[in-house]
Coordinates of C-alpha atoms and ligand atoms in Angstrom, one line a residue:
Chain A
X1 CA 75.9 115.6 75.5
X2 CA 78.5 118.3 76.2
X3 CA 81.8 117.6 77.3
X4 CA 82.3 118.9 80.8
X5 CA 84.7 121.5 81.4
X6 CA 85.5 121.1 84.6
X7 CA 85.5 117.9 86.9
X8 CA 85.4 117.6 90.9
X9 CA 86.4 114.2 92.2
X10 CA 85.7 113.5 95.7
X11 CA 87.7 111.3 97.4
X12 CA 91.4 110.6 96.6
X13 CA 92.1 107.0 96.7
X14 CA 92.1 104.2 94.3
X15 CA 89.1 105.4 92.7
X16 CA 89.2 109.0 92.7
X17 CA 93.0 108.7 91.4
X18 CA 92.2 105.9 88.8
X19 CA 89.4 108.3 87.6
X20 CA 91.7 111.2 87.2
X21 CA 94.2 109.4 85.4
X22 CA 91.8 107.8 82.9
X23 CA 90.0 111.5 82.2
X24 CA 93.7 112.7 81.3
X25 CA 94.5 109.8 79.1
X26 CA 91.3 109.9 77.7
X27 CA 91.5 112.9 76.3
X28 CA 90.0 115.3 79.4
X29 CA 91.8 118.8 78.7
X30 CA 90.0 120.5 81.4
X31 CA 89.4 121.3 85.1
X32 CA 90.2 118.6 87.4
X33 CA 89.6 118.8 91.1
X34 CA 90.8 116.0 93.7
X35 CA 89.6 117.0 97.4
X36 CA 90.3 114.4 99.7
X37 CA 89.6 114.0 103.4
X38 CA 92.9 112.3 104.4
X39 CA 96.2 114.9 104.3
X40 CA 98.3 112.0 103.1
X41 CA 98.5 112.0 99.2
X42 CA 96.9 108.5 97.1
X43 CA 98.4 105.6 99.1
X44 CA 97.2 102.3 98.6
X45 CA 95.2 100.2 101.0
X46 CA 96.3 96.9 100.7
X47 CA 99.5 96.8 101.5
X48 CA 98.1 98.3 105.2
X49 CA 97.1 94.9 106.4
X50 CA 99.7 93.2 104.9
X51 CA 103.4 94.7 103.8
X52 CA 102.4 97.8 106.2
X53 CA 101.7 96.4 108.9
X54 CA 104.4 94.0 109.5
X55 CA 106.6 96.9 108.7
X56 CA 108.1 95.1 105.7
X57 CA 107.6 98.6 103.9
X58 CA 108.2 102.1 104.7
X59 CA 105.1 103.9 104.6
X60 CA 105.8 105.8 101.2
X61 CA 106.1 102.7 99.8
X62 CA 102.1 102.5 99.8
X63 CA 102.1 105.9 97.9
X64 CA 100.1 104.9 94.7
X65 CA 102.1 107.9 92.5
X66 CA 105.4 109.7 92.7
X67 CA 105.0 113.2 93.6
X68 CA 106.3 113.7 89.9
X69 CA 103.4 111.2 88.5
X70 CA 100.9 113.5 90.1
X71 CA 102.2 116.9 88.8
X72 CA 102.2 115.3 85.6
X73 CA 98.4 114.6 86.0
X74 CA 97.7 118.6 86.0
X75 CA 95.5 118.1 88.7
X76 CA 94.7 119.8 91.7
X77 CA 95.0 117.8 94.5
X78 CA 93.2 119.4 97.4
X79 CA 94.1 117.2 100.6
X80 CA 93.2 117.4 104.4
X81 CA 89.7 119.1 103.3
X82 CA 86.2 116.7 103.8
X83 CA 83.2 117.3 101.3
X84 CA 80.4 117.9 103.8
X85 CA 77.7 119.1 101.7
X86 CA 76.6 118.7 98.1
X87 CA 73.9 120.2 96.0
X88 CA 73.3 118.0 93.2
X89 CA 71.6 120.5 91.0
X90 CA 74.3 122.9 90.4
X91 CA 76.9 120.3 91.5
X92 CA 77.9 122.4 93.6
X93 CA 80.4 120.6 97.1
X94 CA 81.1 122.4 100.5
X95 CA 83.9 121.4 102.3
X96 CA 84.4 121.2 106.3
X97 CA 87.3 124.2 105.8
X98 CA 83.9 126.3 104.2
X99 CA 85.4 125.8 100.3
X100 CA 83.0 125.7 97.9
X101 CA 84.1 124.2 94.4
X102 CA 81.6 123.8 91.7
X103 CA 81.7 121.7 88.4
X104 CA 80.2 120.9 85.0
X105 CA 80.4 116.8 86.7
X106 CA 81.1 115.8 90.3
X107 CA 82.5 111.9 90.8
X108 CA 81.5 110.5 94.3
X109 CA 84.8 107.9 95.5
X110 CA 83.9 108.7 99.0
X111 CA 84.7 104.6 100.2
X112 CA 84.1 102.7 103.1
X113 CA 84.3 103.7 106.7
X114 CA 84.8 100.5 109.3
X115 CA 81.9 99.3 111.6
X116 CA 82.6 99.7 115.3
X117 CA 81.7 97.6 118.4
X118 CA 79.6 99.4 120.8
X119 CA 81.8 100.8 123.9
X120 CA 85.2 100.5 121.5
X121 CA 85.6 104.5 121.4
X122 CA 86.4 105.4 124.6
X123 CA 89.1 102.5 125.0
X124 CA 92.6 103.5 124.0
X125 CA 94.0 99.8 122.4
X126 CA 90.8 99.2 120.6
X127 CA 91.9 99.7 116.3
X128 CA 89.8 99.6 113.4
X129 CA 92.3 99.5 109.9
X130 CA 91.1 101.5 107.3
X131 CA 93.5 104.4 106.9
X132 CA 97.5 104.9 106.7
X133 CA 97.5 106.3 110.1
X134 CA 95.2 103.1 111.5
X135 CA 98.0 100.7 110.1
X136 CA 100.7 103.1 111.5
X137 CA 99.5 103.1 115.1
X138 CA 97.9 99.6 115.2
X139 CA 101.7 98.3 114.1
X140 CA 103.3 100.7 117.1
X141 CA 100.6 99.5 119.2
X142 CA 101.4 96.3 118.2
X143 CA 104.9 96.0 118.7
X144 CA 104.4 97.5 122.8
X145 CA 102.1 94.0 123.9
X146 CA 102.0 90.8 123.0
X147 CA 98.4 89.8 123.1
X148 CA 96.2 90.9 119.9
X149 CA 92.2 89.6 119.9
X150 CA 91.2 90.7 115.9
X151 CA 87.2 90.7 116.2
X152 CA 85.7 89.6 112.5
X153 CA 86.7 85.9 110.6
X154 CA 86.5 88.2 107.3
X155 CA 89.0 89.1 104.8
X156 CA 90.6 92.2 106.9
X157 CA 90.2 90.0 110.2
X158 CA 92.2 87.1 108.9
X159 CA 94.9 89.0 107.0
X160 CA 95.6 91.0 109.9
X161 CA 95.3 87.9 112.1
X162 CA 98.0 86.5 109.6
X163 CA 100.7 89.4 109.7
X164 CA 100.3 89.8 113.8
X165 CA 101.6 86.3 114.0
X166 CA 104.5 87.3 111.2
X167 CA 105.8 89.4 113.8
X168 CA 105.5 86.8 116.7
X169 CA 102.8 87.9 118.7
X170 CA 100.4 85.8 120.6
X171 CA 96.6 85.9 118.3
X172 CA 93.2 85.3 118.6
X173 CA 90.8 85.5 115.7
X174 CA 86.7 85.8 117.2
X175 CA 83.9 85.7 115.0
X176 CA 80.3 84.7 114.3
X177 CA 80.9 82.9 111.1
X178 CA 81.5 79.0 111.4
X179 CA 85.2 79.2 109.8
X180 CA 87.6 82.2 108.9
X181 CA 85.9 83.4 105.7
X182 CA 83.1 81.2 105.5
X183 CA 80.8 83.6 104.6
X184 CA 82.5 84.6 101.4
X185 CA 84.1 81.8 100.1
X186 CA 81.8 78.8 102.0
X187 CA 83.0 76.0 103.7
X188 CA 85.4 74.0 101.9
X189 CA 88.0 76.7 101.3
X190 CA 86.9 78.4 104.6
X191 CA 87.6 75.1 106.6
X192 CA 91.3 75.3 105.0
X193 CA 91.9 79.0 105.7
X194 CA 91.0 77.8 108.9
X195 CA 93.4 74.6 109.0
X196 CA 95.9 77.3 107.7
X197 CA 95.1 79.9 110.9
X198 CA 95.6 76.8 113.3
X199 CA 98.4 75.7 112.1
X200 CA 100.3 79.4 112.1
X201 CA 99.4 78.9 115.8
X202 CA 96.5 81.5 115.3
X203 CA 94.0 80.9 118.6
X204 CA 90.4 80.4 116.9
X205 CA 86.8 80.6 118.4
X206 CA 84.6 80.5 115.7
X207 CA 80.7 80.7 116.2
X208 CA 81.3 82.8 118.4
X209 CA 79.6 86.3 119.3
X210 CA 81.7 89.2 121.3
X211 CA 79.4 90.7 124.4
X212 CA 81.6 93.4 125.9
X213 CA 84.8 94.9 125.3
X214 CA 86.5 95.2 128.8
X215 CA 89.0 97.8 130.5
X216 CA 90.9 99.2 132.8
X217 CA 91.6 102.8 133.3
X218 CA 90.2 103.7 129.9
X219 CA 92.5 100.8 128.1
X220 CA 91.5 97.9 126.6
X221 CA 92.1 94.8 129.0
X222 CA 90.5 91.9 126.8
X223 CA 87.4 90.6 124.4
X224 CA 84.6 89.0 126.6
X225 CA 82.6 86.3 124.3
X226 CA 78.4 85.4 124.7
X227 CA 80.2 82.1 126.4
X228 CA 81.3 84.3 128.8
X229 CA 85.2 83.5 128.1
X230 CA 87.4 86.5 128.2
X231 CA 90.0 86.6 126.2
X232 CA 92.9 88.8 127.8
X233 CA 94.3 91.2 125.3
X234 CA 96.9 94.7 125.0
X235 CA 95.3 95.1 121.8
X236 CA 92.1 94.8 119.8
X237 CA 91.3 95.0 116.2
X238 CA 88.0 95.2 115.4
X239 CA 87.3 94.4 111.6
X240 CA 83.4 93.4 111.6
X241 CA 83.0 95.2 108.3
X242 CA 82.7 98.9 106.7
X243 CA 79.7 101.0 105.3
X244 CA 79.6 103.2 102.5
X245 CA 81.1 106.8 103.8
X246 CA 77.4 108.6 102.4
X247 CA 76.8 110.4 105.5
X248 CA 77.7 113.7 103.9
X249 CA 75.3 113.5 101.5
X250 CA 72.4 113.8 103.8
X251 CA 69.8 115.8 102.1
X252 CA 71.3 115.8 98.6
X253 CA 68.3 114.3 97.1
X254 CA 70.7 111.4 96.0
X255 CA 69.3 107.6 96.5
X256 CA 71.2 106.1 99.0
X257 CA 70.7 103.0 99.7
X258 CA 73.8 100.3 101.0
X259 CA 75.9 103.0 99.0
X260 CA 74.9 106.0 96.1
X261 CA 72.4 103.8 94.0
X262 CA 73.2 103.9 90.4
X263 CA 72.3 102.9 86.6
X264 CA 74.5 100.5 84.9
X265 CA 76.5 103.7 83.6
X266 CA 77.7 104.2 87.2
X267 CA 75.3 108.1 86.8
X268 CA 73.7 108.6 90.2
X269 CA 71.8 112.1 88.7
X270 CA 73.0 113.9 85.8
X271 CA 76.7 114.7 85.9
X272 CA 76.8 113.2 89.0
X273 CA 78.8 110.2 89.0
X274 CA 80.0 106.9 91.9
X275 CA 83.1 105.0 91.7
X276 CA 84.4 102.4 93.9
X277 CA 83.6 101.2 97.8
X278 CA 80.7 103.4 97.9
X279 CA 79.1 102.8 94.4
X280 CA 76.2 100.8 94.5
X281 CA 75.5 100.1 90.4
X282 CA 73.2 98.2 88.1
X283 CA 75.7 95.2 86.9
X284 CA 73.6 94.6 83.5
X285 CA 75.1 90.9 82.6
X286 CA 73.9 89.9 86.2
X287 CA 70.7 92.0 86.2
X288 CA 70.4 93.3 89.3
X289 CA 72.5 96.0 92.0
X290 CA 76.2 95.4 93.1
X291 CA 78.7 96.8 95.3
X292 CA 81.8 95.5 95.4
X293 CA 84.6 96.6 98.1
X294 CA 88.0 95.2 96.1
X295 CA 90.7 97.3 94.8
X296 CA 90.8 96.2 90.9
X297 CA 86.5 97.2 90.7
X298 CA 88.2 100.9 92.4
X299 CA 90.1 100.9 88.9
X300 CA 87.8 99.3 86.6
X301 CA 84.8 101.3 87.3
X302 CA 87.0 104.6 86.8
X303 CA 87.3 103.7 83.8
X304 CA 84.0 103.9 82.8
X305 CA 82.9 106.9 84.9
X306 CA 85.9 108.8 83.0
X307 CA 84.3 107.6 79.8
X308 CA 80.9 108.9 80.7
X309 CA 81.9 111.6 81.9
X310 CA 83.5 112.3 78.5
X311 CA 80.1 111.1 76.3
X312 CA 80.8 108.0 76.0
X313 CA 78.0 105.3 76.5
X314 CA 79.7 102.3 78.1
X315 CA 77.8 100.1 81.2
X316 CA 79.8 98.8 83.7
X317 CA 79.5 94.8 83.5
X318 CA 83.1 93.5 85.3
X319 CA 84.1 90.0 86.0
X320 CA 85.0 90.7 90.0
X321 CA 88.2 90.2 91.4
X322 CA 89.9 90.3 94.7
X323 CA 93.1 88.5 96.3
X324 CA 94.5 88.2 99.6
X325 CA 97.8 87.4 101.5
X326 CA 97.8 85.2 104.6
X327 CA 100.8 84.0 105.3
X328 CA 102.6 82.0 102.1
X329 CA 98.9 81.6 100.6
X330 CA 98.0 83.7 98.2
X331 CA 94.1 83.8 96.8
X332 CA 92.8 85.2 93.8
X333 CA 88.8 85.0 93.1
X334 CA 87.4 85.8 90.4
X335 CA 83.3 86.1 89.4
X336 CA 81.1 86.0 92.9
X337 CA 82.4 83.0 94.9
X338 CA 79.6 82.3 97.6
X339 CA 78.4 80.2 100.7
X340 CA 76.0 78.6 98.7
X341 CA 77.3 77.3 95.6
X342 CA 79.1 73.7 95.2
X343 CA 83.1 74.0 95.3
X344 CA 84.9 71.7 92.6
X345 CA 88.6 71.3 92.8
X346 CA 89.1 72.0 88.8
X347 CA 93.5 71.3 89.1
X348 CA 95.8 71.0 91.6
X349 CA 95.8 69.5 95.0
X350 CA 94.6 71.2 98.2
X351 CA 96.9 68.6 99.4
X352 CA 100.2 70.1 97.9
X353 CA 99.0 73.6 99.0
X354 CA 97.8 74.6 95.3
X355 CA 95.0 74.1 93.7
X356 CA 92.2 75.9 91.5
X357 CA 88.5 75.6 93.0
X358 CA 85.4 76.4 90.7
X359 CA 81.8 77.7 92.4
X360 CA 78.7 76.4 90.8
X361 CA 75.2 77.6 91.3
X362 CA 72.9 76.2 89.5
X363 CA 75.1 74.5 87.2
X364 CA 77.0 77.4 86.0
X365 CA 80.6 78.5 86.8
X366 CA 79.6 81.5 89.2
X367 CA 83.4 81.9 91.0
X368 CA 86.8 81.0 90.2
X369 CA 89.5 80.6 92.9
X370 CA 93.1 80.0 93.0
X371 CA 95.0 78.7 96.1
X372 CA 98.7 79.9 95.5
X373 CA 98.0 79.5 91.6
X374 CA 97.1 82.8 90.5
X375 CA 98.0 82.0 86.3
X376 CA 95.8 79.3 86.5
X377 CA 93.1 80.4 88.1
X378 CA 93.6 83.2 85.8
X379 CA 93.1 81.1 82.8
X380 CA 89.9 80.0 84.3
X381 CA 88.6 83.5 84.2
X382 CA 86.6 83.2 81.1
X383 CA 84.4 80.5 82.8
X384 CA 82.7 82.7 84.9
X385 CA 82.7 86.1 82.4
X386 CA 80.1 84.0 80.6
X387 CA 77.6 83.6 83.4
X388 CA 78.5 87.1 84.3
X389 CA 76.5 87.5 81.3
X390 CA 73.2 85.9 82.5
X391 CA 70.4 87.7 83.9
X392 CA 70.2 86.8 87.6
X393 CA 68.3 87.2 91.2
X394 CA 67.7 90.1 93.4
X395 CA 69.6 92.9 94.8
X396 CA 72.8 91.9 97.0
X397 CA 75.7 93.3 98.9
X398 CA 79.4 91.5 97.8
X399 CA 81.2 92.7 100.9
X400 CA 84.9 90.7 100.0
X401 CA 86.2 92.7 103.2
X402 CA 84.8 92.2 106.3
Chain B
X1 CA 108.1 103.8 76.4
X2 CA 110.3 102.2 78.9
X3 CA 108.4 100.2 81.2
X4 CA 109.6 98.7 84.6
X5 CA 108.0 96.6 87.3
X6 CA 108.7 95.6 90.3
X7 CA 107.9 92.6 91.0
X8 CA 107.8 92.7 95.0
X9 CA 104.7 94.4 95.1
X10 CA 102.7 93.0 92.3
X11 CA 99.8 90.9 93.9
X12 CA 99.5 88.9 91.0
X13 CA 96.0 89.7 89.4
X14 CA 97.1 89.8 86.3
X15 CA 95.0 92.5 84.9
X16 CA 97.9 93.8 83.0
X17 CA 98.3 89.9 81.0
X18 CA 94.4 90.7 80.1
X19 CA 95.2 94.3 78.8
X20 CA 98.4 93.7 77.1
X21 CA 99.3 89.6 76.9
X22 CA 102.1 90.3 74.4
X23 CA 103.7 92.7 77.1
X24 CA 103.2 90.9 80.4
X25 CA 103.2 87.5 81.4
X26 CA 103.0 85.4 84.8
X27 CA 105.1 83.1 86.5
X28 CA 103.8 79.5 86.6
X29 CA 104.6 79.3 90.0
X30 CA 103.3 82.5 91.9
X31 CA 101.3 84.2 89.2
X32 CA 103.7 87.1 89.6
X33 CA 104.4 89.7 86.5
X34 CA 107.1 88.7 83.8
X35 CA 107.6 91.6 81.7
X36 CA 108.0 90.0 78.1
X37 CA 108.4 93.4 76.5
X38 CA 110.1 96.4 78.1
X39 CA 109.8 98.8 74.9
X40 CA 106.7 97.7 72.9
X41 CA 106.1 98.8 69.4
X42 CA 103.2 102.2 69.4
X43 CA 100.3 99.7 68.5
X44 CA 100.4 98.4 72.3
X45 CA 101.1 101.3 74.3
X46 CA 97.5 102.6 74.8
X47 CA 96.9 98.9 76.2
X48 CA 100.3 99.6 78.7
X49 CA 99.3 102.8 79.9
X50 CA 95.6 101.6 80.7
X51 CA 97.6 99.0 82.4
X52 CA 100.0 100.6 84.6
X53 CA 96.7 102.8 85.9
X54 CA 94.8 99.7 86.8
X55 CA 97.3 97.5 88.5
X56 CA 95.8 97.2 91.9
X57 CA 99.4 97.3 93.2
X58 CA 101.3 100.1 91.2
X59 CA 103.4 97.6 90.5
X60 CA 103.9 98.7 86.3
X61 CA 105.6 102.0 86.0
X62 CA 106.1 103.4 82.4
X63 CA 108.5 106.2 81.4
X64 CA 107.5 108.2 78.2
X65 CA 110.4 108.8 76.2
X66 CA 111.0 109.0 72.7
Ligands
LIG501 C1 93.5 97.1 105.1 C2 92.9 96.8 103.8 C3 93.3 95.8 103.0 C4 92.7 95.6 101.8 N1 93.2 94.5 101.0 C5 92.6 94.2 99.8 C6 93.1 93.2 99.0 O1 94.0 92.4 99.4 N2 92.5 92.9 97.8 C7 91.5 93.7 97.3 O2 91.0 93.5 96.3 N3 91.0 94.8 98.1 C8 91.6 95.0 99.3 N4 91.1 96.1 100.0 C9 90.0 96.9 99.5 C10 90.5 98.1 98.7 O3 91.6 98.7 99.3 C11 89.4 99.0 98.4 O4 88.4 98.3 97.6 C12 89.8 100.3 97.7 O5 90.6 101.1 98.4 C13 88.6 101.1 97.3 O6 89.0 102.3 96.8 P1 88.0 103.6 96.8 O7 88.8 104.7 96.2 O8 86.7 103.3 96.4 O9 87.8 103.9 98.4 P2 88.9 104.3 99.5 O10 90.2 103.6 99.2 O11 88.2 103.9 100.8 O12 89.1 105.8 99.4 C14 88.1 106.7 99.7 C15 88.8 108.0 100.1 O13 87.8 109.1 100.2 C16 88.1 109.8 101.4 N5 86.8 110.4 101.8 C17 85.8 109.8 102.6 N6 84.9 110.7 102.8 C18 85.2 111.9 102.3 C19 84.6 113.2 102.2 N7 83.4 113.4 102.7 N8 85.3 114.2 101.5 C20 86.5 113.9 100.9 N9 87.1 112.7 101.0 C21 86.5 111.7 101.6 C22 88.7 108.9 102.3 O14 89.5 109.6 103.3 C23 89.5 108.0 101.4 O15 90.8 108.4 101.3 C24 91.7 96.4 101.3 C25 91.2 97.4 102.1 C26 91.8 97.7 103.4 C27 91.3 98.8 104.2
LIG502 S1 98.3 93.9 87.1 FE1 99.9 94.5 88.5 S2 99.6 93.2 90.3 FE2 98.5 92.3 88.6 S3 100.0 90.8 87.7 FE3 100.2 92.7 86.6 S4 101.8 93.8 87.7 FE4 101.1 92.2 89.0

């Protein structure tokens, strides 16, 4: 294989950055392309729903490299532009400003973009939380009223959920699922993150499906359930989960399907290449697709696209990994914690607050979690890389955000 | 190498321990980064550099000087 001479990234987040970075130190002496649809330069996501959001940082805090790091990267950054076209063949990407920019191997790190309720966009007060600019005007939204409704019992819901009460406003978390995270983490350690909600003074109806949003004079006015209880709110956050941002490549020729579909080399077509939120690959140890929405897979997988793209012959086959911040609690999970597998407390007390759980399906270690013990659970990693090894069952979506 | 972290942002994934455990450590109590080695010796540094990239919080910065 020849070494490309020039590369295009699209996208210029976690994963575009992390793949730009790893060309360079890799060896990559070449063209290097970063269009990215959001002006702002790499800024992390994380902190949106957390740090961000209560206003505990500034906003360049969130920046994921000094303007210095970037120059150093030789890179060039082309922000506030949108791919809206690409022809896979001569890898070949139009952009919405009518840019064309051609190269020897395109990388797709396109992410996520957030479901929305029916009826949510012509509300003002109504905020998904994706982007720098959602966190900035959700938190001035947030600091003007006192009542928040956060729609989705998921990851995002819950965080957000946590950080509105940080700053003293009056919360209620709604969502289908029997118990904030249920879905992800099952029952046990979903019935504490709910305990935990409750007792931060977080209002809960669980089970529970929304029918309308409701307003006043094109503003949001509350969060009508299928009960038919409204709940009153000044604003709205609606975090019912994202899909993969493919839309642009309509007519590409590329499979898309629950994100760009590809081998266990991350290679959607030749020279063509998917990283991140919008990767869907073929995890080899597990045997069968995976997308994973979680900042450290962002990172990993760049790693190997940048080797790839540089002849190397490596599959992608990571142990997962995700953490989040509610409150004091802090999670880590590794492997593919899920709804159905048994829950073991391995060390620790849930009692005290701190404790490491293990998932078991079918009697092997499928998910490691730590509850405010992140070394430990840490230690317990190589548990679950072994089963990570196994050949497994069908095609499935790990969505940790929701 | 010089490398710094700070220690407020670090989400404590410990990805960095996995790359480089005779550089970075965690605390016991809140899994966040100890830094056990602020200049390593050459052999390590490809292991640093790979980690400051993949610390999902930027937390690791590394300055390249002689
Ligand atoms: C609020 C929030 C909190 C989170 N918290 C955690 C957490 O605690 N732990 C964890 O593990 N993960 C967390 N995540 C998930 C994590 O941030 C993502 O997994 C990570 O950002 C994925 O990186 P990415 O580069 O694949 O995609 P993204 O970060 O979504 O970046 C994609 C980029 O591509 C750009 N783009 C989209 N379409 C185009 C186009 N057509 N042309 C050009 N550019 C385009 C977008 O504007 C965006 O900047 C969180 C996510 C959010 C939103
Ligand atoms: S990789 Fe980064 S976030 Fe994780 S423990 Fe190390 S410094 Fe902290």
């Amino acid at each position: 294989m020849t070494v490309p001479a020039d590369v295009l990234v699209v996208g210029a987040s976690a994963g575009g950055l992390a793949v730009a970075e790893a060309l360079r130190r890799q060896g990559h002496r070449g063209g290097l392309t970063v269009l990215g649809a959001e002006p702002h330069p790499p800024y992390d996501r994380p902190p949106l729903s957390k740090q961000v959001l209560r206003g505990a940082w500034e906003r360049e805090r969130a920046h994921l490299r000094s303007a210095e790091q970037l120059g150093a990267l030789e890179a060039e950054f082309i922000l506030g532009d949108a791919a809206v076209r690409l022809d896979v063949a001569a890898r070949e990407v139009l952009t919405a400003s009518g840019r064309t920019l051609r190269a020897d191997a395109v990388v797709l790190a396109t992410g996520v973009t957030p479901c929305r309720l029916p009826g949510q966009d012509g509300l003002a007060g109504v905020h998904v939380l994706r982007t720098l600019d959602d966190a900035l005007a959700l938190r001035e939204h947030l600091l003007a009223g006192p009542r928040l409704v956060v729609v989705g019992e998921g990851v995002l819901g819950a965080e957000v959920a946590a950080s509105a009460r940080g700053m003293g406003l009056d919360v209620t978390l709604a969502g289908l699922g029997p118990a904030v995270l249920a879905d992800q983490l099952g029952d046990r350690i979903g019935g504490a993150l709910t305990r935990l909600h409750a007792e931060r003074g977080v209002g809960l109806r669980l089970g529970a499906a929304v029918r309308e949003l409701t307003g006043s004079g094109g503003r949001v006015t509350g969060v009508r359930l299928a009960t038919g209880e409204l709940l009153p709110a000044d604003a709205v956050v609606v975090a019912v989960g994202a899909r993969p941002a493919t839309g642009w490549l309509a007519g590409s020729g590329l499979r898309v399907d629950d994100g760009v579909v590809c081998d266990a080399r991350c290679r959607a077509a030749p020279g063509v290449y998917a990283v991140g939120d919008v990767a869907s690959w073929h995890h080899e140890g597990l045997g069968r697709r995976l997308r994973l929405e979680n900042r450290t897979n962002a990172v990993e997988q760049a790693q190997v696209v940048a080797a790839g793209i540089l002849g190397g012959d490596r599959p992608y086959v990571p142990v997962p990994y995700f953490w989040t911040d509610q409150y004091d609690v802090k999670i880590q999970a590794y492997g593919l914690p899920s709804a159905a597998a048994e829950v073991e407390v391995a060390e620790g007390d849930p009692e005290d607050g701190r404790f490491v759980a293990l998932y078991r399906e079918g009697g092997a270690v499928t998910g490691v979690l730590g509850w405010n013990m992140a070394k430990a659970a840490r230690l317990r990693r190589p548990l679950v890389a072994g089963t990570m090894t196994l050949a497994a069952a069908p095609a499935v979506n790990v969505s940790t955000r929701a | 190498m010089n490398i710094t972290v700070d220690a407020d942002k670090c989400c404590g994934a410990g990805q960095c321990v996995l790359l480089a455990p005779d550089v970075f450590d965690q605390n016991e109590d809140d899994g966040i980064v100890v830094l056990l080695d602020a200049t390593p010796p050459e052999a390590l540094r490809a292991a640093v550099r790979e980690a400051a990239e993949v610390c999902p919080a930027a937390a690791i910065t590394v300055e390249e000087r002689p």
